[in-house]
XYZ file of C-alpha atoms in Angstrom:
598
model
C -9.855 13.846 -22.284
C -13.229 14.710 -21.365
C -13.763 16.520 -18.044
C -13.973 13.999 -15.903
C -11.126 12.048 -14.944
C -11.305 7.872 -14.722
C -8.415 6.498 -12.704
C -8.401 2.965 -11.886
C -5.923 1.299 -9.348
C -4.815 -2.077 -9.971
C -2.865 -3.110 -6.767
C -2.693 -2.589 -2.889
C 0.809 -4.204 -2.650
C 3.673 -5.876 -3.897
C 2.177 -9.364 -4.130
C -1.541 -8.254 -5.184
C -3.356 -10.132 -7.948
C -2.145 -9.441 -11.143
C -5.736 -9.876 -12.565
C -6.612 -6.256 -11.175
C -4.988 -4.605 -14.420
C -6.277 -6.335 -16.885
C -9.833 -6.159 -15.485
C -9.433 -2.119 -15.284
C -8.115 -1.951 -18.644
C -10.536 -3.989 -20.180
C -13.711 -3.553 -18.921
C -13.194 0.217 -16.450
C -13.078 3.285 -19.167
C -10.079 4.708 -17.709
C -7.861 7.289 -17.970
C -4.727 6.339 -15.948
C -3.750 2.895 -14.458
C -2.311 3.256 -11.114
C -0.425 0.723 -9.048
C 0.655 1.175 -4.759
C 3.498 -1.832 -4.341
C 5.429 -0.643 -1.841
C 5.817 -0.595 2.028
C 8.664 -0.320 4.938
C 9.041 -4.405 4.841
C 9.306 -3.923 0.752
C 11.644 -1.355 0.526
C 14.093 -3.676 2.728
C 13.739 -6.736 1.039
C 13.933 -4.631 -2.526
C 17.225 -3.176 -1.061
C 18.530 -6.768 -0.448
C 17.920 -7.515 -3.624
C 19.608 -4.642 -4.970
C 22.578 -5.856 -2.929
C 22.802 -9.102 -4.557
C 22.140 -7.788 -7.886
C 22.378 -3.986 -9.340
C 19.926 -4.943 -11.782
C 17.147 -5.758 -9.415
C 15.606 -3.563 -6.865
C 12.117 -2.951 -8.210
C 8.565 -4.733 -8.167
C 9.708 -7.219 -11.050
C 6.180 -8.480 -11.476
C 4.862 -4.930 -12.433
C 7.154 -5.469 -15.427
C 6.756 -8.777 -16.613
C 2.929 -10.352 -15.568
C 1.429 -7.008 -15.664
C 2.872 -4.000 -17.921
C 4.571 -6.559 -20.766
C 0.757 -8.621 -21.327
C -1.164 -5.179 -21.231
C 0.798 -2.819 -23.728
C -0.962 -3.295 -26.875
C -4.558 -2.409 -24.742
C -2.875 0.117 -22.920
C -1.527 1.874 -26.130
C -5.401 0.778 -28.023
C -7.077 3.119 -25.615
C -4.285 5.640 -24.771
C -4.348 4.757 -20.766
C -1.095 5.690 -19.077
C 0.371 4.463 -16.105
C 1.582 5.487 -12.917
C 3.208 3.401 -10.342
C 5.697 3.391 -7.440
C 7.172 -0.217 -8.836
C 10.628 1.412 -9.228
C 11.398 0.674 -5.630
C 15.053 1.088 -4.433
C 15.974 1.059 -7.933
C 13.424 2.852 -10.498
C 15.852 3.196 -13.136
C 16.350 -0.747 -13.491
C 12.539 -1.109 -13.848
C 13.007 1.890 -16.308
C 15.094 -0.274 -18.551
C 13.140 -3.243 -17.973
C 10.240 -1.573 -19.391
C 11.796 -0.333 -22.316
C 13.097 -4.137 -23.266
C 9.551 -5.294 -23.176
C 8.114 -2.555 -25.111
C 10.514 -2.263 -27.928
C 10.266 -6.165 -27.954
C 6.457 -5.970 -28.475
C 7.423 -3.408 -30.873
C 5.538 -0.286 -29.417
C 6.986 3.140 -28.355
C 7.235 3.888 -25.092
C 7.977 6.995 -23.125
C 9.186 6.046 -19.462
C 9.909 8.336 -17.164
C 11.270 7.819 -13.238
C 10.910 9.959 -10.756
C 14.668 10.350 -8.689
C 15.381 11.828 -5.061
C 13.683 9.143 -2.922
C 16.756 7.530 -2.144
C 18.843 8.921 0.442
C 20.976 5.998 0.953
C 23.624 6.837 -0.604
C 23.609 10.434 1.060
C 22.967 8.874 4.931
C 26.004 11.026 6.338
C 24.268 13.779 5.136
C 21.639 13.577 7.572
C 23.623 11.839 10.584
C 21.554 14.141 12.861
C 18.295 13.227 12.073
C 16.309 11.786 15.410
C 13.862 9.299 15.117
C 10.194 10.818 15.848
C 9.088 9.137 18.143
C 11.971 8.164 20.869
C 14.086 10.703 19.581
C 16.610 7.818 19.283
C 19.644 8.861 16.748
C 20.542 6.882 13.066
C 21.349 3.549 13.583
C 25.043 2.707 12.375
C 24.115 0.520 9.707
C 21.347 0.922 7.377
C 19.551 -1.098 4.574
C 17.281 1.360 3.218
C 16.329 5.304 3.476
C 13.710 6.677 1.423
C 11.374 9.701 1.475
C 8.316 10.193 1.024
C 7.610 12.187 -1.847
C 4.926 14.177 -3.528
C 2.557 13.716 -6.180
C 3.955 16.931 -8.329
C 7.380 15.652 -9.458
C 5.163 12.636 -11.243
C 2.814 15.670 -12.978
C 6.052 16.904 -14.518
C 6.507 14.020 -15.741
C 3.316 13.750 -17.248
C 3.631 17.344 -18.877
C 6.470 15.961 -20.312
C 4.675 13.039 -22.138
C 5.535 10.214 -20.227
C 3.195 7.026 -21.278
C 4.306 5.656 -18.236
C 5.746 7.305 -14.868
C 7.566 4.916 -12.479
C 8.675 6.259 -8.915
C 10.591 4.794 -6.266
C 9.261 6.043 -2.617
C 5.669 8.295 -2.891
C 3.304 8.563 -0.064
C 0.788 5.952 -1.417
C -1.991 8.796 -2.569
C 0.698 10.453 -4.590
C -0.084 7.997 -7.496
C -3.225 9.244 -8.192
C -3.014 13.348 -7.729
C -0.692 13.345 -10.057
C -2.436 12.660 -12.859
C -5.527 15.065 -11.389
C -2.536 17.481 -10.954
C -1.225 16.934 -14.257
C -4.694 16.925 -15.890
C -6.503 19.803 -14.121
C -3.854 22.263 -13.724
C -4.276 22.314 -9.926
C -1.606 24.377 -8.297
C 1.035 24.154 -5.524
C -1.767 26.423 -3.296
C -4.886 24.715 -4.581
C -5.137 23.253 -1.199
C -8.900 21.951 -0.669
C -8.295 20.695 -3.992
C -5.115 18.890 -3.409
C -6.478 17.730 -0.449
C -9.519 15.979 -2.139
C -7.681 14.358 -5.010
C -5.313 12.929 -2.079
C -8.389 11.737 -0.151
C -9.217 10.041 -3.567
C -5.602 8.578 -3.557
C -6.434 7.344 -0.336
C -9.382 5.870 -0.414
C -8.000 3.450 -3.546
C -4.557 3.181 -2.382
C -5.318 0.095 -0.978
C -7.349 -2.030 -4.422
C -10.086 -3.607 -2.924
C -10.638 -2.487 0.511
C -12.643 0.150 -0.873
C -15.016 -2.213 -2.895
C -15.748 -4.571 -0.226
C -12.637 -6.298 0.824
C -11.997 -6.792 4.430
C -15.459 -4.896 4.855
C -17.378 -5.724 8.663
C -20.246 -6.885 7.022
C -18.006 -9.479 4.838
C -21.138 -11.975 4.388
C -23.001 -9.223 1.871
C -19.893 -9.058 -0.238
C -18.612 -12.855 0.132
C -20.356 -14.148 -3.299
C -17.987 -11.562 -5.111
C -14.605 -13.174 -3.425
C -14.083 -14.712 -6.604
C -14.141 -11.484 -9.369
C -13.801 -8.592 -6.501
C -14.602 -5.560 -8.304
C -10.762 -3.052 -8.351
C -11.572 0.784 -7.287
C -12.339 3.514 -10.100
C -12.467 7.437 -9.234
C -14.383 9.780 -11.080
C -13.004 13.209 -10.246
C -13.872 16.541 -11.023
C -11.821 19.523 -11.914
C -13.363 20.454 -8.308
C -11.612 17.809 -6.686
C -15.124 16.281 -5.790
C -15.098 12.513 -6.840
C -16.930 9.434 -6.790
C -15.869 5.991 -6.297
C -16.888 2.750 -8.133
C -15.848 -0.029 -9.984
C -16.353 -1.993 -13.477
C -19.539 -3.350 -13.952
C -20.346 -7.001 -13.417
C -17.790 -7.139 -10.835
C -17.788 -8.358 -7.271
C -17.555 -6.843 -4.318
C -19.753 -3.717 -3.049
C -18.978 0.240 -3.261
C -21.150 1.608 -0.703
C -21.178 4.668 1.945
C -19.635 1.804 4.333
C -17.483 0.218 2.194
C -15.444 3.223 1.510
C -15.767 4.745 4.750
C -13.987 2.287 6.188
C -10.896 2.707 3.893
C -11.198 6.063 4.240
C -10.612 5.668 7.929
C -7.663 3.507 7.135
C -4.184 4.272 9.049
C -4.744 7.893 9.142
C -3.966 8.795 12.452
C -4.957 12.456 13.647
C -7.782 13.107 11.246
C -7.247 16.735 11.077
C -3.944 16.606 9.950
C -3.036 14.206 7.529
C 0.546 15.036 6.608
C 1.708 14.429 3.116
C 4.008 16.443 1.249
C 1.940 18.638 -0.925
C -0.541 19.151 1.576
C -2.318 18.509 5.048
C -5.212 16.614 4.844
C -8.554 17.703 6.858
C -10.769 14.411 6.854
C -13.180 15.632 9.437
C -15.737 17.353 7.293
C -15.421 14.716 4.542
C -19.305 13.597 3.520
C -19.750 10.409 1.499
C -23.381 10.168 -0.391
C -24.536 7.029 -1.980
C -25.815 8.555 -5.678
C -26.155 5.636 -7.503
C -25.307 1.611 -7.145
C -21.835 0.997 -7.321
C -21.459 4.731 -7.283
C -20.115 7.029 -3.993
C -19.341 10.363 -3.997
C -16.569 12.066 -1.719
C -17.035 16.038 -0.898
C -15.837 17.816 1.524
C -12.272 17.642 1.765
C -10.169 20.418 3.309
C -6.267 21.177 3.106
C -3.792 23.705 4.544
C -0.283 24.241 3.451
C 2.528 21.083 4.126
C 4.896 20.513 6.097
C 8.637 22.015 5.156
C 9.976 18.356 5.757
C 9.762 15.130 4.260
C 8.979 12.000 6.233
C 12.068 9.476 5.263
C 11.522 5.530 6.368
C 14.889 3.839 7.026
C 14.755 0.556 7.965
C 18.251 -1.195 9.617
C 18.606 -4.539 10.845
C 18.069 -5.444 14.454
C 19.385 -9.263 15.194
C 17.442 -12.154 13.568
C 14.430 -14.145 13.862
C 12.879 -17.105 13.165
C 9.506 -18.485 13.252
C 7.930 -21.666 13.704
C 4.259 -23.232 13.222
C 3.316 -26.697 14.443
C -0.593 -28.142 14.964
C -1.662 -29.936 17.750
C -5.096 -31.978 18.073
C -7.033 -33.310 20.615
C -8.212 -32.690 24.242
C -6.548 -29.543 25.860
C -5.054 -28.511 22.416
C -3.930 -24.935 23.806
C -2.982 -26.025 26.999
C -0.408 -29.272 25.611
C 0.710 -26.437 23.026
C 1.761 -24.239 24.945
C 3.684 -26.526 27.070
C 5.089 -28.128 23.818
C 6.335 -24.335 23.248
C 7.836 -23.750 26.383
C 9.618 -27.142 26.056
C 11.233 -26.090 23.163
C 12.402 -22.614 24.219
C 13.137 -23.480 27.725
C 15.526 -26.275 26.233
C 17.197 -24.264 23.622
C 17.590 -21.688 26.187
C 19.472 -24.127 28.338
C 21.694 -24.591 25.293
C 22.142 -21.035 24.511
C 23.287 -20.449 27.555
C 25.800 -22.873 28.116
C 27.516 -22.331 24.685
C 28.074 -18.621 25.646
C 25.607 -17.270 23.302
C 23.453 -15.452 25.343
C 19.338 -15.532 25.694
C 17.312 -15.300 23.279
C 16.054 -11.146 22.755
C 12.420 -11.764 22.123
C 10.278 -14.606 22.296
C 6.851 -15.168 21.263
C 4.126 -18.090 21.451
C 1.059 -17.812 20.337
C -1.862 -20.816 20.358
C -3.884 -19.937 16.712
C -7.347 -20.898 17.535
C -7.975 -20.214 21.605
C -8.327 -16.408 21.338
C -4.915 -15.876 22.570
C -5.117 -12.010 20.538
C -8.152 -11.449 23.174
C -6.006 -11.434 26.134
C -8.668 -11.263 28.856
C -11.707 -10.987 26.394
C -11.273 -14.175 25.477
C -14.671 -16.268 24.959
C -14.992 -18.678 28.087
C -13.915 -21.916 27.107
C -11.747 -20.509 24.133
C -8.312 -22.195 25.837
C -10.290 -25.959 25.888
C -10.605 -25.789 22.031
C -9.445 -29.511 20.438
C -7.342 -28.064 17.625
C -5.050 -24.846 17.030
C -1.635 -23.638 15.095
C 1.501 -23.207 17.819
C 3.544 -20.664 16.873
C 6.487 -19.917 18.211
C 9.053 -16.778 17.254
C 12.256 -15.785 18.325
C 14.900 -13.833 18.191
C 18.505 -13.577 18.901
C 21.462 -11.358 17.254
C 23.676 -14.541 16.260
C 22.138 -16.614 13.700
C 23.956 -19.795 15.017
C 21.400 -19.635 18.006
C 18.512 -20.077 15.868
C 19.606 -22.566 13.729
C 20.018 -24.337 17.010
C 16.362 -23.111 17.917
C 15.551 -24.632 14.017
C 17.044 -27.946 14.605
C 15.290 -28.748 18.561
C 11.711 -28.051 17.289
C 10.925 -31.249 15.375
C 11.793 -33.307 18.956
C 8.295 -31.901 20.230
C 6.739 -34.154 17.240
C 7.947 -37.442 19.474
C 9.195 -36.380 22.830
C 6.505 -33.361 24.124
C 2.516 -33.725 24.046
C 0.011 -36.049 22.601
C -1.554 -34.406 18.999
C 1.162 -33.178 17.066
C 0.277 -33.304 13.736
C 1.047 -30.597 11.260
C 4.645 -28.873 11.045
C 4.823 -26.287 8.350
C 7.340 -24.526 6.380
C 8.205 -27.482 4.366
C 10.802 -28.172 6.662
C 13.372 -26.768 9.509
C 12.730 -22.859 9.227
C 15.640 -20.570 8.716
C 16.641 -17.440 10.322
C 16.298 -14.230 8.934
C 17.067 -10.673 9.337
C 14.790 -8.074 11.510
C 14.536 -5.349 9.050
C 13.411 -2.846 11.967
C 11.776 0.514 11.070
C 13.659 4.246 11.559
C 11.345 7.281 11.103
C 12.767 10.690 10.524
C 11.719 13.788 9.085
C 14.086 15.725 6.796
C 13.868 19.722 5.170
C 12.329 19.238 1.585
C 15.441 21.592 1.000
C 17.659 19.064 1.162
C 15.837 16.818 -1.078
C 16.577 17.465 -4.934
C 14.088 15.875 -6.868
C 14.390 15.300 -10.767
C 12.521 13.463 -13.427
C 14.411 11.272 -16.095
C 12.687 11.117 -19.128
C 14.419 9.576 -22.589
C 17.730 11.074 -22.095
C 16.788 14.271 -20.066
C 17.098 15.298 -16.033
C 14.647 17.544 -15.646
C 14.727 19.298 -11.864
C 11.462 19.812 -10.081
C 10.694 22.294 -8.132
C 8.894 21.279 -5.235
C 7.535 24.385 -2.396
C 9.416 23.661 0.699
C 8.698 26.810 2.925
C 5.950 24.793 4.666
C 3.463 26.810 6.856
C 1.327 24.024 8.674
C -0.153 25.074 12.064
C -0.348 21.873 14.254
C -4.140 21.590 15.517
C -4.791 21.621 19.080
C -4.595 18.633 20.996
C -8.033 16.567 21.068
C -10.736 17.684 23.622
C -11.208 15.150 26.556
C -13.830 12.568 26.613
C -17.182 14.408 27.514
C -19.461 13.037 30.535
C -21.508 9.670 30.026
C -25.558 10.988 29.514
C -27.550 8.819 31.880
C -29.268 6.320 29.894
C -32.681 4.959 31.135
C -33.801 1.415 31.283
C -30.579 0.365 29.481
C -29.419 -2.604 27.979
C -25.576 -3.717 26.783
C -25.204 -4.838 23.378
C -21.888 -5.633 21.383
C -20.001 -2.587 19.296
C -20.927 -4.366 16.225
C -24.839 -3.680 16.484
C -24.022 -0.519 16.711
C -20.884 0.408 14.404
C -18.472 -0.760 11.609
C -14.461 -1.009 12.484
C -11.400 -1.145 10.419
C -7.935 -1.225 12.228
C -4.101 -0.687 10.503
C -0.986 0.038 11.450
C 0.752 3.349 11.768
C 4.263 1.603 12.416
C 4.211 0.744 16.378
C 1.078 2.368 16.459
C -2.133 0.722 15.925
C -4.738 2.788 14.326
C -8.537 2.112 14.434
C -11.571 3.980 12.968
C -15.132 3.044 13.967
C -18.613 4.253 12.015
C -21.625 4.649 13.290
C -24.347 2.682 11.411
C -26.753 4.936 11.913
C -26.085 8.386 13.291
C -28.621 8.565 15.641
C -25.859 5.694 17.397
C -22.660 7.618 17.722
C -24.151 9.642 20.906
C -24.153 5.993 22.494
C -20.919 4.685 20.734
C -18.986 8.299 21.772
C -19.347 7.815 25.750
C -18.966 3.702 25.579
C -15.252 4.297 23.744
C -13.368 6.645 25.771
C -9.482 6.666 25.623
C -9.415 5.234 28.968
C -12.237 2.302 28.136
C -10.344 1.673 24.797
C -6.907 1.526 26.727
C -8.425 -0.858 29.072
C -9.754 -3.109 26.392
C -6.430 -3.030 24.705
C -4.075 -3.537 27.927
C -3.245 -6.634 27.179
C -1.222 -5.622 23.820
C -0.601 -2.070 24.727
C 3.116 -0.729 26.399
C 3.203 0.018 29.822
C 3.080 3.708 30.805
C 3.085 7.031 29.073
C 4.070 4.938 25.641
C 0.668 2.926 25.869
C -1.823 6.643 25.134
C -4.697 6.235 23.316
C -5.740 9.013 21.265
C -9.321 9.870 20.018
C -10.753 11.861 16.973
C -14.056 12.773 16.250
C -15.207 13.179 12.045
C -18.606 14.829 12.258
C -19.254 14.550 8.723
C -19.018 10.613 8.526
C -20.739 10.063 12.130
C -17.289 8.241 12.801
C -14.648 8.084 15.303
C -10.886 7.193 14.735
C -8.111 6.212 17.587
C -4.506 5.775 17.771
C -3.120 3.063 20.097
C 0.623 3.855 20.517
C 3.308 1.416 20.645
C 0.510 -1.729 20.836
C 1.938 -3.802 18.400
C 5.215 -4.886 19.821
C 7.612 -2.254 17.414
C 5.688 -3.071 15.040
C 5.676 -4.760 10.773
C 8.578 -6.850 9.757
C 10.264 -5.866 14.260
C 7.605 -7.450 15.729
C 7.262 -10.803 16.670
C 3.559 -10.965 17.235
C 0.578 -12.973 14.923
C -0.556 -9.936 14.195
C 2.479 -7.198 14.068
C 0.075 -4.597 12.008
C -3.204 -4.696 13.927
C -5.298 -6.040 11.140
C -7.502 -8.129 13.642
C -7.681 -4.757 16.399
C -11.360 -3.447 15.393
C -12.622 -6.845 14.848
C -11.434 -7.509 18.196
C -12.931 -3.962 19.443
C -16.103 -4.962 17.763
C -17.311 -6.467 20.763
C -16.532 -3.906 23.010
C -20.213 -3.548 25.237
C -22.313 -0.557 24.887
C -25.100 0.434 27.362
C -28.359 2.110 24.582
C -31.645 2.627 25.754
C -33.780 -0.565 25.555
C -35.786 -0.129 22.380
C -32.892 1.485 20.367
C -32.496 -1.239 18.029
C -34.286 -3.266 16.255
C -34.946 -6.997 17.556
C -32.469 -9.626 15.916
């Protein structure tokens, strides 16, 4: 291996094309393949699975359209793999592995890293509190996983593994373990750990780094068809740089990963991941060649002594419904159309002793409902949108009710109705709802199974991270003469996430001679206001605000503004993907002359 190391991530998610792989392998002169499947809403529907079937439990597709196709190039050029595809049940997708391989007739040495789950051990942590509310463990649970580190998957590349599946990693983890594994970086190699996670990072998610879901979409939109999957080049330094295989679409550019980097990180100066805390605010990004950006910067401090754990329990049922509705007054005769339904169902709830529904939500697609009172004039006349309506009750007989009384609005409610999707009358199903906890990395016994070996890893667990000091206020507006009020987008770039109820949003500066301008337009308060319509009421609602002087950026943290949040919300948009496009017209006052004419 020469001294730079070539790691190439081939998915975002558990659904992610499959093509990703097989154009990294091919045509990216890696080192290690590395695939990010799992979230909260995963891990619960894995778990269900798991239920129904002990063999199941894992990213299935990781095995069979991915791994099983690839092994003869994988073996050809001596890549190995790394990927958190085990799920709630790593050992399964162990064994499914080996079937395909010894089928194909190659060797191969899998090894799984086990601890993750803490199911089976719940009553061992009965105490734990959630973080935010402080609420105590639900009753019932469906899953309960921690987060672990990237040196447990090291050990198992010391040991030889051609292939290292996990269950539950913080997403990063992935990809410092091989840089661990390869370099020799130790437990106290801090900046170091720290940049190889920022590296994790930044292709954790595929694509978004390379152009997908980038601002300026139209200078990448050509490449939709062959985007270009994320490459690191990193340095026994930790110093990197991003790009992708040639002839690829897509774009890697200071923006393009920027924005990712920005991606659901919450307090910038302390990124908290289990082998280290992550300081992103002196990160620098250079453009050194096309297709070519490299990362420096990076600073880390010792971890936490805890691991984050993500339960998830369920919390009643839902179901959700999409109609269309045409013609004069669309929004306005779907709404009503909505209402009908629920208001009528309600009725029936009511008088069969079943109680109200728990949550309801209708939403018109297409008249800017999401824009609350930044909605274009005019939006609610549009001639055409999707009605959606979602609700939820904690007896399933109620929505099958709910199921049965929408199709009347086809025939009995407004004029229009013309599209009802779903492929017929949708079904109820469970709210897998989201518990967050943080347990001692004491109590956490981690172990690598490799052929027929446990081998324990010993992961540091003292901690010694010192909490930064709260954000400094929002400094005093500079008087601006002659000034004129142009849209956030002239100005900046924007890329929103979630950070479970919490919506996180991190906006660049295009130039820097902007972010003077940008800095005094976005204030907590201003960005609060702009979001009130989505935000929680009180205290809960704060918006927080980061500076990153290195990347001329700013990032925020909208709490509880996304209705509890992933698979517990009943919003369009439960994750915030559509926040900074939304925030992207946000009005700035710049001196006139600041900008060039459009």
């Amino acid at each position: 291996m020469s001294a730079i190391l070539r790691i190439g991530c081939a998915s975002a998610f558990w659904g992610d094309t499959a093509s990703a792989a097989a154009q990294l392998v091919e045509r990216g002169g890696i080192d290690f393949l590395v695939f990010d499947y799992l979230a909260e809403i995963t891990m619960s529907i894995l778990a269900a699975r798991r239920m129904r079937n002990a063999d199941e439990g894992y990213a299935t597709d990781f095995v069979e359209h991915v791994m099983a196709p690839l092994l003869p190039q994988l073996r050809e050029k001596n890549i190995r793999v790394v990927a958190n595809a085990g799920g709630v049940n790593p050992l399964a997708c162990k064994r499914a592995l080996e079937a395909v391989a010894e089928k194909a007739g190659i060797a191969l040495k899998v090894a799984v890293v086990l601890g993750d789950d803490l199911l089976p051990r719940r009553k061992d942590f009965a105490d734990c509190r959630e973080i935010d509310s402080g609420a105590s463990m639900p009753p019932t649970l469906v899953s309960m996983n921690a987060y672990l580190g990237a040196f447990p998957i090291a050990r198992a590349l010391d040991a030889g593994a051609d292939v290292v599946v996990t269950g539950r990693c913080v997403d990063s983890a992935v990809a410092l373990g091989p840089m661990i594994h390869a370099f020799g970086w130790r437990e106290t190699d801090y900046d170091r750990l720290a940049a190889g996670s920022v590296a994790g990072h930044i292709i954790e998610c595929g694509a978004q780094c390379t152009g997908g879901n980038f601002t300026d979409w139209e200078q990448v939109r050509d490449g939709y068809a062959d985007m270009g999957f994320p490459i690191v080049e990193v340095e026994p330094t930790g110093a990197f740089v991003v790009t992708k295989p040639e002839g690829t679409g897509g774009m890697v550019s200071v923006h393009t990963v920027l924005e990712q980097m920005l991606y659901e990180i919450g307090d910038p100066r302390a990124y908290l991941l289990p082998d280290v805390a992550v300081d992103f605010t002196d990160v620098c990004l250079e453009q050194v060649g096309e297709q070519q950006v490299r990362v420096t910067g990076a600073r880390g401090q010792a971890p936490t002594d805890t691991y984050k754990v993500s339960a998830t329990y369920p919390a009643g049922m839902r179901c959700a419904a999409l109609f269309m509705i045409g013609g004069i007054d669309a929004a306005k005769k779907g709404r009503a159309s909505a209402n009908g339904v629920v208001d009528k169902v309600r009725r029936q709830l009511l008088a069969a002793g079943l109680g109200d529904f728990s949550g309801v939500d209708i939403h018109c697609i297409g008249a800017e409902e999401s824009y609350g009172p930044h909605a274009r004039p005019g939006a609610q006349a549009t001639r055409e949108v999707v009605v959606k309506i979602a609700v939820q009750h904690p007896n399933p007989k109620a929505l099958k009710l709910f199921a049965r009384e929408i199709a009347q609005a086809a025939t009995g409610m407004a004029p229009g109705f013309t599209g009802y999707f779903g492929g017929g009358r949708p079904e109820p199903h469970m709210i897998p709802k989201l518990f967050s906890t943080l347990v001692p990395k004491s109590k956490v016994p981690v172990e690598v199974a490799i052929g027929d070996a446990r081998l324990a890893v010993e992961v540091p667990a003292a901690g010694g991270f010192v909490p930064p000091s709260e954000p400094a206020g929002d400094a005093a507006s500079a008087t601006i003469r002659d000034p004129v009020t142009i849209p956030l987008v002239r100005l900046a770039l924007a890329r929103s996430g979630d950070k479970g109820d919490h919506a996180n949003i991190g906006v660049i500066a295009r130039d820097p001679q902007y972010m003077p301008y940008i800095h005094a337009a976005l204030t907590t308060e201003a960005v609060r206001g702009w979001f009130a319509h989505v935000l929680a009421g009180g205290d809960q609602g704060r918006v927080q605000r980061w500076m990153l002087p290195g990347t001329h950026s700013l990032n925020f943290l909208l709490h509880h503004a996304l209705g509890g949040g992933g698979a517990g919300s009943l919003r369009t948009d439960p994750q915030g993907k559509a926040f900074a496009q939304m925030l992207l017209d946000f009005p700035v006052p710049v001196p006139r002359g600041l900008l060039p004419a459009v």
